[in-house]
Structures are given as structure tokens and as C-alpha cells.
C-alpha positions as MATLAB code, in Angstrom:
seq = 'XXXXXXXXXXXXXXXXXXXXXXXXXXXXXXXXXXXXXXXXXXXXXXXXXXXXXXXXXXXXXXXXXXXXXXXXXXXXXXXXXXXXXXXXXXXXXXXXXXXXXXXXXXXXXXXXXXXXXXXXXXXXXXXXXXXXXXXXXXXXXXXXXXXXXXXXXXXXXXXXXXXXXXX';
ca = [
     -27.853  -13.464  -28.135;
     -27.386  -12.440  -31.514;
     -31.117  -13.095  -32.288;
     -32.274  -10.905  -29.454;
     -30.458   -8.003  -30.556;
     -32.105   -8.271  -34.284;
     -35.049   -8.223  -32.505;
     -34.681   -5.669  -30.739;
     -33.111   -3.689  -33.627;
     -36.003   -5.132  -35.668;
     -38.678   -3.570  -32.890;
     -36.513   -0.190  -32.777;
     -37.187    0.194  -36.585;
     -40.879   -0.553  -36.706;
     -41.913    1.489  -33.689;
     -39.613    4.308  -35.517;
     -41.278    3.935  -38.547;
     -44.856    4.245  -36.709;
     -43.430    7.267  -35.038;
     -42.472    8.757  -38.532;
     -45.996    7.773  -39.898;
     -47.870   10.024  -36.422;
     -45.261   12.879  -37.062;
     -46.257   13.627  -40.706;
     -49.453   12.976  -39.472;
     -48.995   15.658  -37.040;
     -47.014   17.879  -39.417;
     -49.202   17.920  -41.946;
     -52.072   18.716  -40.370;
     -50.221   21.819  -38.655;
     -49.061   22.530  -41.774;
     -52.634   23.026  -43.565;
     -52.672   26.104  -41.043;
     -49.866   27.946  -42.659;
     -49.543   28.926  -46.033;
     -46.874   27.164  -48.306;
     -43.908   28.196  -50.655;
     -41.918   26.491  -53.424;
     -39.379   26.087  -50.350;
     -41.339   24.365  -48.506;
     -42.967   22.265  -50.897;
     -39.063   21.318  -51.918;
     -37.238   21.352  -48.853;
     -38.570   18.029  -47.559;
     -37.117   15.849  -51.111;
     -33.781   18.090  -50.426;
     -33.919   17.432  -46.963;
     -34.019   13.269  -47.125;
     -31.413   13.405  -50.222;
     -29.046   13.141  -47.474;
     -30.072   10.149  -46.688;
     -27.847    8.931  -49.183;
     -24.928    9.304  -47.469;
     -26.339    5.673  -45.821;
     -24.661    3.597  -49.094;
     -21.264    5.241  -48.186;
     -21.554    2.430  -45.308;
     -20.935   -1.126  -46.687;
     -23.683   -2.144  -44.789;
     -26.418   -0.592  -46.400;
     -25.323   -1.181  -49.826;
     -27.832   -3.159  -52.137;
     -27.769   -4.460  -55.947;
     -28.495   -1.551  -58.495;
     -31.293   -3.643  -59.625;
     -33.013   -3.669  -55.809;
     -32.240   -0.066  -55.989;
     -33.897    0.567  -59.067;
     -36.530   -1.649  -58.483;
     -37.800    0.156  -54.492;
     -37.473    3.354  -55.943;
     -39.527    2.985  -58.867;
     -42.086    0.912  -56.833;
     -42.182    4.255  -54.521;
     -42.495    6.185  -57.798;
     -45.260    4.453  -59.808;
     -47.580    2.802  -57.384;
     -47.051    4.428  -53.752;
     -47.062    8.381  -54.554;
     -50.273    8.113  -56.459;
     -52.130    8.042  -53.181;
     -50.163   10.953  -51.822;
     -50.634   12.732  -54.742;
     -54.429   12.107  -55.196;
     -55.005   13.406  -51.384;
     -53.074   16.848  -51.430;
     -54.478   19.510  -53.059;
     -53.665   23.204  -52.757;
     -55.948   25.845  -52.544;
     -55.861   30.171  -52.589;
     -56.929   31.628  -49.474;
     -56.798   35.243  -49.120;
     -53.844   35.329  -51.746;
     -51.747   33.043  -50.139;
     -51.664   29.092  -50.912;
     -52.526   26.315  -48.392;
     -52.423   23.044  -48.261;
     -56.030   21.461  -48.279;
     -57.359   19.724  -45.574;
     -58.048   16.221  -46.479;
     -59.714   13.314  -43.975;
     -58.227   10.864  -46.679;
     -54.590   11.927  -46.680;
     -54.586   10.631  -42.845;
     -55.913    7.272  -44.174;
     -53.353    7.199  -46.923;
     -50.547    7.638  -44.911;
     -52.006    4.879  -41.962;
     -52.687    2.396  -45.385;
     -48.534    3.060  -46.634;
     -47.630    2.415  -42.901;
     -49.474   -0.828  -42.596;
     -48.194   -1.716  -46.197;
     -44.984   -0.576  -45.071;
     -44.479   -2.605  -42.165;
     -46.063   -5.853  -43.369;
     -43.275   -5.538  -46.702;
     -40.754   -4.891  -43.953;
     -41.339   -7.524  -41.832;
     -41.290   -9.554  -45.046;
     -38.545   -8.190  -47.047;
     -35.929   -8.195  -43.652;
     -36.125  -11.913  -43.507;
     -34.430  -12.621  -46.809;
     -31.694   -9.582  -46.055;
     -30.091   -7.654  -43.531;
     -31.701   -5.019  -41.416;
     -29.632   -2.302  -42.719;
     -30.504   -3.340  -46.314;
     -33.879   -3.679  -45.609;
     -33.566    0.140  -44.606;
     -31.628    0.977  -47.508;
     -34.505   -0.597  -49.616;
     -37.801    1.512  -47.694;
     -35.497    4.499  -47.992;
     -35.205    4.180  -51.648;
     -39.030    3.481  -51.955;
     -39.691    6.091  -49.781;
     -37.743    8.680  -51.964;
     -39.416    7.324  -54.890;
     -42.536    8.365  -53.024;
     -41.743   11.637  -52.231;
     -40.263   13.270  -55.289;
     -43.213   12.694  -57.815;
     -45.988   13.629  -54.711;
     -43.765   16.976  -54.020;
     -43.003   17.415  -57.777;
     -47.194   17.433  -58.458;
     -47.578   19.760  -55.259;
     -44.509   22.220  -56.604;
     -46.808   22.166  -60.311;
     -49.761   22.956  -58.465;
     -48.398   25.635  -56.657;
     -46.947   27.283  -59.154;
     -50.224   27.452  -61.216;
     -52.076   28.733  -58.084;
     -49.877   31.411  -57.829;
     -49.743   31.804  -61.698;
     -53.162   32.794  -62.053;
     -53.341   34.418  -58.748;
     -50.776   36.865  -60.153;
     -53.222   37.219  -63.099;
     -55.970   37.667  -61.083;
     -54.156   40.670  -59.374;
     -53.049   42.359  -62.653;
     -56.911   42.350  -64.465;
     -58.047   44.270  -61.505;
];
């Protein structure tokens, strides 16, 4: 009985994690219709931070060197993609996020990578571990990509302001 519940629990997290991958999916491509802000750009890394209230719960705790270890995996080799496939462009004065046909295929490649590492990785450990672990990598994605998009931003806007004031 035991094994039917990690399955389920085990099916729970990978149709979750397909449902995260369609909503920034979704999102995103909403989001190109609005301009963006240093808030916004931000708020998402701020917003998942709390996600690391998780390692208060025995449960989810992991060795430092695991920790280490997903994080800077998310760091160095998943947010290049991201980064390479959002750019930021001036429309009209205001910033936007660019379009991009390749961002969708990024984020579908990470998912399949994802789940395949998942599947994997939550043989050898528990399930909540193994969600500790894609959280951390998952971070480690996210702060360099929103980092690069926060730079860009603010030299859009830099020499949008000094665009304004030669006139």
C-alpha cells in the first residue's frame, strides 16, 4: 500500500511540474504584452525565496553538499538557456519583454530534462528530498536568468533616459 501512495505522490509531482512548465508558458507569453519593471523582473526570485521555509521540515532536509551541488547545477548550466532566449526591448518608451519562439522550446527542453533527472534522482532518495533538490536547482536557475534580465533593463531604461534628455 505504501508503494501505491509513492506513486501516486510520485504522479502528483510530475503532472504538477508539467502544469508549472504550461503556466510560465502561459505567463510569459501574456507577459510580452505588458511592459516590465525592476519589480517585476525581481518579484518572481523574491517570491520562490519562500520556498525555503521547506528545510524547516525534517523531511526535506538534504546534505549541504547536494544543496550546493543542485543549485549551482541550476546556476551554471540550466539558466544559460533562459538567459540566451529573453531579451528586452523599448517600445514606445516603455520596456517589454521580447517575444521569442525559442524561449517556449527552452522551457519544454528543462521540463523534459527535468522530469527524466526526477524520475532518476527520486529512486535513490525520498520524494520530499527529491523536491528539495529541483527546488534548489530551480532557484539556481532563476536568480542569474532574472539577475541578466534586471541588467538589461536597467540599461534599456538608462539610455532611454538619455535619449529623452538630448532631445
Amino acid at each position: 500500500m505504501l508503494q501505491l501512495g509513492a506513486l501516486n505522490l510520485q504522479a502528483i509531482s510530475s503532472i504538477s511540474m508539467i502544469g508549472m512548465a504550461l503556466l510560465a508558458i502561459f505567463v510569459r507569453t501574456r507577459a510580452s504584452r505588458k511592459p516590465v519593471s525592476a519589480v517585476k523582473i525581481a518579484m518572481p526570485t523574491i517570491g520562490m525565496s519562500s520556498g525555503f521555509l521547506m528545510f524547516t521540515v525534517p523531511a526535506f532536509r538534504i546534505p549541504a553538499m547536494w544543496a550546493l551541488l543542485a543549485f549551482l547545477a541550476g546556476l551554471l548550466l540550466f539558466s544559460y538557456p533562459l538567459i540566451r532566449s529573453s531579451k528586452l526591448e523599448v517600445q514606445g518608451g516603455e520596456v517589454f519583454i521580447k517575444r521569442s519562439k525559442s524561449f517556449i522550446f527552452v522551457l519544454m527542453g528543462l521540463l523534459v530534462l527535468r522530469i527524466a533527472l526526477h524520475s532518476y534522482i527520486e529512486q535513490y532518495i525520498s520524494i520530499p528530498q527529491t523536491g528539495a533538490l529541483f527546488f534548489l536547482l530551480a532557484f539556481g536557475m532563476l536568480v542569474p536568468w532574472r539577475y541578466v534580465m534586471l541588467l538589461q533593463y536597467r540599461k534599456l531604461k538608462v539610455r532611454e533616459f538619455q535619449q529623452q534628455k538630448s532631445l
